[in-house]
């Protein structure tokens, strides 16, 4: 299942360890999240009833998934009636092939992209660059990450870990621009570079936040206007979207758009929420002559087949669970090594890319439940982390862990032996100081950053016996 | 079997087992009945932020949010008032070329500015539009609850006119102001109905913005740096 060079687990532990000790990095994330908390929770407080709104959103998504096949058919019927071409792909490989075929058919060279998380999932940019196409990310954060040669750090705030100095250096190296530490000037540099790209591009690729079944529309949420330009100027538009993004009705957006904006960034509504119903229609002055909507499964149906965790497909990718997660804030977004970071990423990645390769992410959790509490569509995130742990063990029991538990069961069932082992523990614990922190330390993983608790001087059994005999 | 059939077969197989209703996981919340959930959005209005009780309150809310969002709102007595304010703005910002579309409110305004104008109707050159200082459009509705402007390719001269020039000017009538998002979506359905949909509809909430660099707000990331609404 795995397509990465080093084992995801080893990479995670190495990166998480490094980032956790980087106090400057942690300070930067804390500052950014502090701003998020203020705007998000003050915006949320303006809802007349946020909890009821969450419940309604969760039920709407639940009902949407319950009849997913019918909604997808309705979308296809309504969209194709206006000339949209709909494609169905089971794997990343198939989706990549459909996209390359469209590009070749139009003899396209230049491609401009707005934010498309599913394209990160199928490693589209790497392929298109290998094939010699000029591919450019137009979302400012994604553009910066593209220049840096790094995947997005956070699926809503792609370069939140970078300082303005680092971004200025990046622009100087890649674009030859003068150093500036003013965020506005930095943004204007990107604006100037990217502006001509929209006009020159042959093909625009976008993602989608919602698929509206009853009108055959795709809804895209953004702040910068880059997706709108990507969908306005190139003559061919491609939209890549996961099959689960369905909302039954157009009017459902009236609830989901403000909830996404509130949970995602603390705005009343995100800058642009745009609903596309087809390619350029007769009588319209602009827009692409062709529009391709590519649906991607990529193991989403495997998650759909698990009724216990199916609600993970409700996700509207607001990123709130990342923002509140104590693990995310300490290990950082890149350590995950996944397209989707944070709690939601830890829940769904094992389904998308293999449980045994990605089960370690479900272990990296304090089970505090902050993610579940903040989720606007009520995904039971922290319980799903437990479900993943259970499923991983049911599927494959580790030999050492099995031995350990069998040994423990053996010991705990024999009172005399148990009592003896405690006495021995008390006797030998002072010797632990000799090996502490070395490779001979059996408790090294714990003692690296913590003290081992001392074995009690008197066990409860001994205490009870002494008390009775008084 | 085509890939489409394979995907639909997997979906139908997966859906043979029901998932529990949301809100069951340790929460004390009593779930709504399913039929109620299907009609939930009609009722969702009551959970959203309060836009106020009457049109005066809606206007106040729209102005308040616009100020937060850095949208400039001018209340105007009539079209002549709009035209004179537009001429002042053109002078103050040094406009040299405007982009507009054919519309009873917009065409006279574009003429009144007395500058070279690009009209999008029937097609245009994107390089020429990129040189325009301003895009002037009409809209379908204004939303008090969120400070948004709802417009479509049909009501606002295409996809690019309201996002490519660095300044977007909207001219609208005060009675186009609706209280909340559910009302806005109802209005759009009434206007365009089934299979009459323009290829693009968009809710614009403030000028283009980004917070990607250290979460510091910068206006005019790719779209307009300025958004001005003239309300008659």
XYZ file of C-alpha atoms in Angstrom:
702
model
C 0.000 0.000 0.000
C 2.794 2.376 0.915
C 4.401 4.512 -1.760
C 6.877 6.367 0.422
C 10.588 5.707 0.624
C 11.081 5.445 4.380
C 8.538 3.832 6.638
C 5.820 6.371 7.593
C 6.110 5.390 11.248
C 9.869 5.963 11.479
C 9.552 9.238 9.593
C 6.766 10.402 11.908
C 8.714 9.690 15.093
C 11.857 11.320 13.746
C 10.115 14.498 12.521
C 7.785 14.786 15.504
C 10.774 14.539 17.846
C 12.669 17.233 15.978
C 9.733 19.684 15.716
C 8.652 19.205 19.320
C 12.080 20.441 20.427
C 11.971 23.451 18.080
C 10.624 26.135 20.413
C 10.669 28.888 17.760
C 8.462 26.726 15.527
C 6.090 26.025 18.377
C 5.908 29.706 19.282
C 4.973 30.582 15.707
C 2.186 27.984 15.598
C 0.874 29.094 18.998
C 0.703 32.727 17.814
C -1.155 31.794 14.646
C -3.598 29.583 16.541
C -4.145 32.274 19.159
C -5.427 34.572 16.395
C -7.612 31.767 15.085
C -9.227 31.102 18.492
C -10.177 34.754 18.964
C -11.842 35.167 15.590
C -13.403 31.723 15.442
C -15.056 31.670 18.848
C -16.275 35.266 18.690
C -17.817 34.532 15.284
C -19.332 31.277 16.548
C -20.927 33.174 19.433
C -22.979 35.195 16.915
C -24.872 32.068 15.874
C -28.220 31.956 17.603
C -27.551 28.297 18.351
C -24.262 26.796 17.204
C -24.981 23.366 18.731
C -28.264 23.012 16.844
C -26.586 24.234 13.675
C -23.929 21.486 14.126
C -26.587 18.861 14.675
C -28.474 19.957 11.546
C -25.257 19.942 9.511
C -24.340 16.469 10.795
C -27.794 15.102 9.961
C -27.740 16.679 6.506
C -24.394 15.010 5.752
C -25.648 11.740 7.224
C -28.711 11.834 4.966
C -26.532 12.785 1.986
C -24.254 9.763 2.450
C -27.176 7.438 3.086
C -28.253 7.982 -0.528
C -24.860 8.829 -1.981
C -25.456 6.863 -5.184
C -28.708 8.677 -5.944
C -27.195 12.093 -5.279
C -24.179 11.394 -7.492
C -26.505 10.250 -10.282
C -28.614 13.385 -9.883
C -25.518 15.564 -10.028
C -24.329 13.810 -13.168
C -27.737 14.156 -14.847
C -28.066 17.866 -14.013
C -24.457 18.738 -14.836
C -24.273 16.896 -18.160
C -27.543 18.539 -19.268
C -25.566 21.811 -19.404
C -22.583 20.307 -21.186
C -20.350 19.363 -18.254
C -18.301 16.190 -18.795
C -18.279 13.899 -15.762
C -15.547 11.267 -15.235
C -15.357 8.484 -12.639
C -12.033 7.227 -11.295
C -11.347 4.557 -8.681
C -7.653 5.243 -8.144
C -5.172 8.106 -8.243
C -3.559 6.475 -11.256
C -6.849 6.608 -13.195
C -7.516 10.222 -12.209
C -4.020 11.231 -13.307
C -4.577 9.488 -16.642
C -7.885 11.271 -17.287
C -6.242 14.637 -16.556
C -3.211 13.933 -18.777
C -5.531 12.813 -21.603
C -7.484 16.085 -21.424
C -4.261 18.130 -21.409
C -2.894 16.214 -24.421
C -6.128 16.498 -26.373
C -5.942 20.284 -26.086
C -2.196 20.483 -26.762
C -1.976 22.463 -23.540
C 1.358 23.587 -22.064
C 0.468 25.937 -19.258
C -1.662 24.876 -16.322
C -2.831 27.020 -13.429
C -4.216 25.395 -10.284
C -6.238 26.684 -7.397
C -6.225 24.767 -4.134
C -6.960 21.073 -4.802
C -6.297 18.803 -1.813
C -7.293 15.726 -3.844
C -4.460 16.517 -6.266
C -1.986 16.302 -3.359
C -3.567 12.932 -2.616
C -2.771 11.660 -6.132
C 0.606 13.490 -6.495
C -0.567 15.307 -9.614
C 2.002 18.111 -9.685
C 4.972 15.741 -9.633
C 3.577 13.873 -12.634
C 2.713 16.986 -14.662
C 6.123 18.509 -13.959
C 7.823 15.252 -15.001
C 5.887 15.376 -18.254
C 7.272 18.860 -18.846
C 4.158 20.958 -18.256
C 4.289 24.379 -16.672
C 2.145 23.883 -13.543
C 1.620 26.698 -11.083
C -0.205 26.793 -7.760
C -2.132 30.058 -7.498
C -3.251 30.061 -3.852
C -0.614 32.214 -2.123
C 0.189 29.663 0.586
C 0.282 26.785 -1.877
C 2.462 28.854 -4.243
C 4.954 29.488 -1.452
C 4.994 25.778 -0.589
C 5.461 24.922 -4.263
C 8.501 27.228 -4.443
C 9.805 25.648 -1.247
C 9.324 22.162 -2.682
C 7.308 21.116 0.355
C 3.741 19.780 0.689
C 1.173 22.010 2.479
C 1.783 22.217 6.225
C -1.916 22.558 7.081
C -4.707 21.959 4.580
C -6.280 25.354 5.280
C -3.160 27.400 6.175
C -0.521 25.847 3.884
C 2.523 27.904 4.982
C 1.612 28.912 8.523
C 4.978 27.590 9.779
C 7.047 30.046 7.710
C 8.179 33.485 8.830
C 8.049 36.484 6.516
C 11.860 36.416 6.419
C 11.851 32.846 5.104
C 9.228 33.752 2.493
C 11.232 36.803 1.434
C 14.345 34.612 0.992
C 12.306 32.153 -1.043
C 11.035 34.901 -3.367
C 14.534 36.330 -3.709
C 15.983 32.936 -4.682
C 13.235 31.902 -7.082
C 11.912 35.177 -8.475
C 14.895 37.485 -8.022
C 12.856 40.042 -6.092
C 14.314 42.403 -3.514
C 14.104 41.524 0.176
C 11.066 42.844 2.016
C 9.558 41.862 5.340
C 6.193 43.472 4.735
C 3.452 40.835 4.283
C 1.581 43.187 1.950
C 4.584 43.698 -0.336
C 5.255 39.962 -0.340
C 1.648 39.300 -1.330
C 1.892 41.879 -4.123
C 4.999 40.142 -5.521
C 3.007 36.935 -5.842
C 0.060 38.861 -7.279
C 2.207 40.338 -10.042
C 3.821 37.012 -10.941
C 0.580 35.044 -10.945
C -1.628 37.547 -12.708
C -0.233 36.888 -16.161
C -0.307 33.142 -15.477
C -4.114 33.111 -15.351
C -4.349 34.954 -18.648
C -1.769 32.754 -20.377
C -2.903 29.390 -18.976
C -4.535 26.849 -21.293
C -6.057 24.827 -18.499
C -7.345 25.653 -15.021
C -7.576 22.938 -12.368
C -9.729 23.454 -9.269
C -10.938 21.432 -6.324
C -14.405 21.564 -4.794
C -15.852 22.079 -1.345
C -19.344 20.839 -2.108
C -21.078 18.905 -4.875
C -24.712 20.063 -5.059
C -26.883 17.207 -6.317
C -30.212 18.874 -7.106
C -28.729 21.630 -9.291
C -25.635 19.844 -10.632
C -23.273 22.457 -9.196
C -19.792 22.499 -7.695
C -19.214 24.987 -4.891
C -15.727 26.401 -4.258
C -14.787 28.384 -1.153
C -11.752 30.710 -1.117
C -10.534 34.111 0.063
C -8.085 35.261 -2.567
C -10.035 35.083 -5.833
C -7.456 32.764 -7.386
C -9.982 29.969 -7.886
C -12.395 32.387 -9.546
C -9.694 33.517 -11.968
C -8.650 29.900 -12.568
C -12.252 29.099 -13.482
C -12.777 32.242 -15.586
C -9.858 32.705 -17.969
C -8.395 29.373 -19.219
C -10.381 27.762 -22.033
C -10.600 24.383 -20.317
C -11.497 23.814 -16.666
C -10.920 20.619 -14.727
C -12.378 19.976 -11.274
C -11.066 17.081 -9.220
C -13.282 16.069 -6.300
C -13.823 13.193 -3.866
C -17.124 11.328 -4.258
C -18.164 12.090 -0.658
C -18.528 15.887 -1.010
C -22.232 15.718 -1.808
C -24.946 17.990 -0.452
C -28.481 17.047 -1.519
C -29.849 20.538 -2.077
C -28.702 23.961 -3.282
C -30.291 25.548 -0.219
C -28.113 23.372 2.071
C -25.287 25.784 1.216
C -27.084 28.473 3.242
C -26.071 26.516 6.356
C -22.798 24.924 5.281
C -21.076 28.017 3.847
C -21.286 30.105 7.046
C -20.374 27.076 9.193
C -17.316 26.338 7.057
C -16.240 29.989 7.246
C -16.770 30.174 11.007
C -15.022 26.908 11.855
C -12.278 27.361 9.260
C -11.159 30.950 9.725
C -13.687 32.753 11.927
C -15.195 34.770 9.075
C -18.937 35.461 8.574
C -18.455 34.008 5.112
C -15.264 33.252 3.211
C -14.355 35.900 0.604
C -15.681 34.058 -2.411
C -18.149 31.178 -2.397
C -18.674 30.335 -6.029
C -21.105 27.851 -7.532
C -20.304 26.502 -10.979
C -23.130 24.976 -12.993
C -21.401 24.254 -16.287
C -18.949 25.473 -18.921
C -19.685 28.758 -20.708
C -23.388 28.777 -21.622
C -24.955 30.322 -24.739
C -25.126 34.105 -24.371
C -22.452 34.298 -21.658
C -19.420 36.495 -22.225
C -16.643 34.301 -20.831
C -15.765 31.040 -19.090
C -14.185 27.763 -20.228
C -15.534 26.086 -23.355
C -15.089 22.700 -21.687
C -15.562 21.679 -18.076
C -14.538 18.275 -16.782
C -15.593 17.115 -13.339
C -13.511 14.139 -12.217
C -14.830 12.124 -9.292
C -12.198 10.291 -7.269
C -12.866 7.271 -5.059
C -9.321 6.386 -3.903
C -10.633 4.139 -1.091
C -13.405 6.452 0.045
C -15.827 3.575 -0.566
C -13.754 1.471 1.864
C -14.420 4.058 4.557
C -18.077 4.222 3.495
C -18.278 0.466 4.049
C -17.367 0.924 7.729
C -20.628 2.134 9.323
C -18.856 2.880 12.597
C -16.457 5.370 11.010
C -18.556 6.428 8.016
C -19.163 9.849 9.564
C -15.496 10.693 8.852
C -16.769 11.265 5.288
C -18.899 14.145 6.599
C -15.707 16.213 6.808
C -15.904 19.651 5.150
C -12.122 20.234 5.548
C -12.415 23.328 7.728
C -9.228 22.375 9.583
C -10.672 23.217 13.014
C -9.631 19.854 14.496
C -6.004 20.595 13.576
C -6.160 24.031 15.161
C -7.319 22.752 18.543
C -5.225 19.565 18.620
C -2.431 19.522 21.229
C -0.557 16.925 19.165
C -0.731 18.985 15.966
C 0.463 22.087 17.773
C 3.517 20.225 19.066
C 4.549 17.919 16.226
C 3.533 20.276 13.384
C 1.772 19.526 10.126
C 4.611 18.129 8.053
C 5.474 15.369 10.546
C 2.249 13.565 9.693
C 3.535 12.832 6.185
C -0.068 12.825 4.974
C -2.245 14.956 2.668
C -4.675 15.550 5.524
C -3.010 16.356 8.831
C -4.279 16.451 12.397
C -7.048 14.303 13.901
C -9.087 13.953 10.693
C -5.936 12.907 8.823
C -5.082 10.353 11.517
C -8.602 8.931 11.207
C -8.925 8.709 7.420
C -5.364 8.100 6.210
C -5.308 4.465 7.460
C -8.451 3.855 5.364
C -7.005 5.573 2.295
C -3.438 4.267 2.449
C -3.359 1.151 4.624
C -4.040 0.578 8.300
C -0.753 -1.106 9.233
C 1.361 1.633 7.619
C -0.553 4.514 9.222
C -1.879 3.143 12.535
C 0.829 4.997 14.465
C -1.007 8.294 13.832
C -3.989 7.069 15.846
C -1.594 6.390 18.717
C -0.330 9.982 18.617
C -3.298 11.353 20.510
C -4.087 12.424 24.037
C -7.755 11.440 23.453
C -8.733 14.790 24.955
C -11.678 15.066 22.553
C -11.079 18.717 21.626
C -11.327 17.718 17.955
C -14.750 16.108 18.369
C -15.970 19.106 20.343
C -14.915 21.653 17.727
C -15.977 19.718 14.609
C -18.831 21.610 12.864
C -20.306 18.373 11.499
C -19.895 16.355 14.702
C -17.467 13.690 13.493
C -16.673 11.455 16.447
C -12.950 11.936 15.864
C -11.337 10.851 19.114
C -13.380 7.663 19.309
C -12.367 6.876 15.733
C -8.731 7.098 16.806
C -9.558 4.373 19.337
C -11.415 2.373 16.677
C -8.336 2.508 14.454
C -6.120 1.271 17.311
C -8.516 -1.617 17.981
C -8.841 -2.516 14.301
C -5.079 -2.456 13.822
C -4.597 -4.929 16.692
C -7.477 -7.159 15.541
C -5.958 -7.281 12.095
C -2.402 -7.952 13.168
C -1.208 -8.671 16.681
C 2.366 -7.672 17.390
C 4.440 -10.588 18.741
C 6.221 -8.610 21.464
C 3.087 -6.811 22.605
C 1.242 -10.151 22.673
C 3.987 -11.726 24.776
C 3.953 -8.776 27.135
C 0.220 -9.011 27.721
C 0.329 -12.802 28.130
C 3.140 -12.383 30.654
C 1.166 -9.730 32.512
C -1.966 -11.904 32.544
C 0.077 -14.813 33.889
C 1.568 -12.679 36.664
C -1.604 -10.923 37.721
C -3.409 -14.242 38.136
C -0.822 -15.538 40.619
C -0.929 -13.482 43.874
C 2.232 -14.903 45.401
C 4.295 -14.423 42.272
C 2.867 -10.903 41.827
C 3.778 -9.959 45.367
C 7.274 -11.368 44.890
C 7.774 -9.406 41.686
C 6.868 -6.151 43.445
C 9.390 -6.898 46.156
C 12.021 -7.639 43.535
C 11.108 -4.446 41.709
C 11.644 -2.431 44.877
C 14.968 -4.157 45.381
C 16.271 -3.665 41.845
C 14.914 -0.183 41.087
C 17.985 1.647 42.451
C 20.022 -0.239 39.830
C 17.931 1.418 37.095
C 19.913 4.610 37.624
C 22.960 2.777 36.201
C 21.348 2.174 32.817
C 18.935 5.107 32.693
C 19.084 6.880 29.350
C 21.350 4.265 27.763
C 20.438 1.645 25.197
C 20.160 -0.933 28.007
C 17.339 0.996 29.625
C 14.160 -1.075 29.152
C 12.053 2.028 29.870
C 14.047 4.353 27.596
C 11.030 5.655 25.663
C 9.501 6.840 28.923
C 12.577 8.031 30.815
C 13.850 10.134 27.915
C 11.646 12.992 29.028
C 10.109 11.749 32.306
C 11.006 10.151 35.626
C 9.989 6.567 36.272
C 7.670 6.476 39.302
C 9.187 4.825 42.346
C 7.866 1.408 43.362
C 5.913 1.883 46.609
C 7.757 1.019 49.835
C 4.805 -0.970 50.958
C 2.266 -2.661 48.695
C -1.432 -2.244 49.408
C -1.681 -5.914 50.359
C 1.088 -5.542 52.940
C -0.481 -2.354 54.266
C -3.862 -4.067 54.620
C -2.375 -7.057 56.377
C -0.504 -4.785 58.822
C -3.677 -2.787 59.493
C -5.770 -5.908 60.153
C -3.246 -7.373 62.548
C -3.192 -4.217 64.750
C -17.927 -3.192 -16.174
C -17.016 0.499 -16.554
C -15.207 2.354 -13.753
C -18.419 4.239 -13.110
C -20.355 1.001 -12.571
C -17.602 -0.341 -10.302
C -17.746 2.754 -8.115
C -21.545 2.710 -7.896
C -21.487 -1.016 -7.053
C -19.022 -0.376 -4.231
C -21.161 2.507 -2.943
C -24.357 0.427 -2.991
C -22.647 -2.510 -1.302
C -21.274 -0.231 1.398
C -24.667 1.356 2.026
C -26.315 -2.008 2.730
C -25.246 -1.459 6.337
C -26.727 1.591 7.988
C -24.617 4.041 9.938
C -25.934 5.306 13.281
C -27.603 8.717 13.282
C -25.225 11.494 14.282
C -25.379 12.750 17.834
C -25.375 9.276 19.390
C -21.779 9.204 20.486
C -21.942 9.851 24.175
C -23.830 13.100 23.593
C -27.087 13.738 25.402
C -28.536 15.458 22.357
C -31.789 13.893 21.174
C -31.611 13.426 17.387
C -34.290 14.980 15.213
C -36.621 12.689 13.284
C -35.225 11.782 9.865
C -37.966 13.508 7.888
C -37.216 16.608 9.892
C -33.544 16.335 8.969
C -34.401 16.397 5.271
C -36.221 19.689 5.703
C -33.748 20.910 8.235
C -32.411 23.808 6.197
C -35.744 25.619 6.131
C -35.411 25.509 9.896
C -31.663 26.187 9.902
C -32.398 29.896 9.543
C -33.222 30.019 13.246
C -29.700 28.860 14.248
C -27.761 31.317 12.046
C -26.657 34.785 13.246
C -29.518 37.259 13.658
C -29.754 39.751 10.753
C -32.342 41.960 12.489
C -36.102 42.283 12.282
C -36.804 44.780 9.487
C -35.205 46.358 6.430
C -33.735 49.232 8.450
C -31.976 46.732 10.730
C -30.777 44.723 7.727
C -29.242 47.820 6.189
C -27.534 48.659 9.459
C -26.181 45.099 9.713
C -24.985 45.197 6.086
C -23.139 48.471 6.709
C -21.618 47.229 9.961
C -20.265 44.040 8.393
C -19.105 45.913 5.297
C -17.036 48.199 7.506
C -15.465 45.143 9.198
C -14.778 43.575 5.824
C -13.383 46.811 4.312
C -16.159 47.061 1.737
C -17.030 50.723 1.104
C -20.791 51.369 1.003
C -22.288 54.607 -0.364
C -25.971 55.283 0.147
C -27.275 57.246 -2.843
C -30.522 59.118 -3.488
C -30.798 58.305 -7.162
C -28.787 57.296 -10.211
C -27.572 60.843 -10.792
C -26.115 60.765 -7.283
C -24.322 57.480 -8.122
C -22.905 58.988 -11.303
C -21.504 62.079 -9.605
C -19.954 59.962 -6.808
C -18.470 57.649 -9.455
C -16.917 60.609 -11.284
C -15.332 61.786 -8.024
C -13.952 58.295 -7.408
C -12.594 58.077 -10.962
C -10.794 61.371 -10.479
C -9.492 60.537 -7.013
C -8.097 57.150 -8.088
C -6.967 58.293 -11.517
C -8.906 55.727 -13.530
C -7.968 55.607 -17.205
C -10.124 52.753 -18.442
C -13.220 51.058 -17.061
C -14.805 47.665 -17.711
C -18.567 47.200 -17.536
C -21.452 45.248 -19.003
C -24.729 46.102 -20.701
C -27.348 46.685 -18.014
C -29.964 49.401 -17.316
C -28.064 50.501 -14.177
C -24.509 49.962 -15.413
C -24.403 51.288 -18.984
C -25.512 54.863 -18.052
C -22.987 54.837 -15.185
C -20.142 53.770 -17.494
C -21.129 56.526 -19.918
C -21.271 59.103 -17.119
C -17.639 58.436 -16.145
C -16.661 59.480 -19.687
C -13.596 57.244 -19.935
C -12.694 54.539 -22.460
C -14.804 51.524 -21.550
C -14.606 47.807 -22.264
C -17.930 45.983 -22.462
C -17.856 42.262 -21.752
C -21.056 41.327 -23.583
C -20.358 39.053 -26.517
C -16.753 38.389 -25.481
C -13.600 40.434 -24.801
C -9.816 40.187 -24.661
C -8.612 39.227 -21.171
C -5.372 41.200 -21.662
C -7.448 44.322 -22.281
C -9.564 43.726 -19.203
C -6.419 43.265 -17.116
C -5.492 46.869 -18.046
C -8.796 48.279 -16.757
C -8.726 50.095 -13.416
C -12.208 49.082 -12.393
C -14.953 46.580 -13.139
C -18.490 47.932 -12.684
C -21.318 45.411 -12.279
C -24.868 44.941 -11.126
C -25.814 42.071 -8.795
C -28.731 39.835 -7.824
C -28.839 40.386 -4.087
C -27.060 41.811 -1.061
C -27.041 39.724 2.136
C -27.314 41.581 5.451
C -26.369 38.572 7.614
C -22.897 38.201 6.091
C -22.256 41.505 4.285
C -22.157 39.646 0.970
C -22.991 40.399 -2.648
C -24.657 37.629 -4.664
C -24.098 37.875 -8.401
C -23.964 35.614 -11.461
C -22.418 35.551 -14.926
C -25.778 36.738 -16.204
C -26.403 39.604 -13.793
C -22.798 40.844 -13.628
C -21.258 40.560 -17.083
C -19.469 37.228 -16.882
C -16.997 35.431 -14.646
C -13.969 37.737 -14.766
C -15.427 41.258 -14.696
C -16.021 41.216 -10.942
C -12.641 39.677 -10.054
C -9.919 40.631 -12.573
C -9.804 44.478 -12.348
C -8.211 45.821 -9.122
C -11.373 47.643 -8.046
C -14.884 46.158 -8.155
C -17.806 48.592 -8.083
C -21.340 47.287 -7.554
C -24.437 49.361 -8.227
C -27.646 48.053 -6.641
C -31.074 49.060 -5.408
C -31.778 49.055 -1.720
C -34.666 46.607 -2.165
C -32.158 44.010 -3.379
C -30.999 43.637 0.227
C -32.195 40.345 1.754
C -31.907 39.496 5.461
C -30.052 36.195 5.475
C -28.466 33.382 3.468
C -31.589 31.161 3.340
C -33.487 34.118 1.814
C -30.657 34.689 -0.675
C -30.682 31.055 -1.804
C -34.480 31.109 -2.087
C -34.245 34.238 -4.225
C -31.638 32.671 -6.524
C -33.814 29.593 -6.990
C -36.769 31.815 -7.813
C -34.738 33.870 -10.299
C -33.007 31.063 -12.137
C -35.032 27.977 -11.292
C -34.287 24.551 -12.579
C -31.954 24.349 -15.592
C -31.917 28.098 -16.051
C -28.784 28.368 -13.940
C -26.019 30.670 -15.128
C -22.709 28.803 -15.342
C -21.387 30.740 -12.340
C -22.993 32.290 -9.262
C -20.867 33.760 -6.506
C -21.222 35.225 -3.032
C -18.629 37.973 -2.644
C -17.827 38.908 0.942
C -15.382 41.808 1.030
C -12.434 42.529 -1.264
C -9.994 39.722 -2.108
C -7.912 38.838 0.949
C -5.272 36.496 2.309
C -3.771 35.696 5.684
C -1.256 33.186 4.399
C 1.810 35.110 5.581
C 1.945 34.915 9.392
C -1.875 35.131 9.540
C -1.691 38.876 8.789
C -4.592 40.204 6.713
C -3.624 41.569 3.306
C -6.236 42.823 0.829
C -6.039 42.214 -2.906
C -4.347 38.822 -2.985
C -5.427 38.056 -6.559
C -8.826 39.649 -6.934
C -9.855 43.261 -6.320
C -8.085 45.265 -3.629
C -11.151 47.458 -3.306
C -14.851 46.731 -3.270
C -17.311 49.616 -3.413
C -21.096 49.322 -3.275
C -23.437 52.121 -4.407
C -26.849 51.528 -2.897
C -29.733 53.512 -4.399
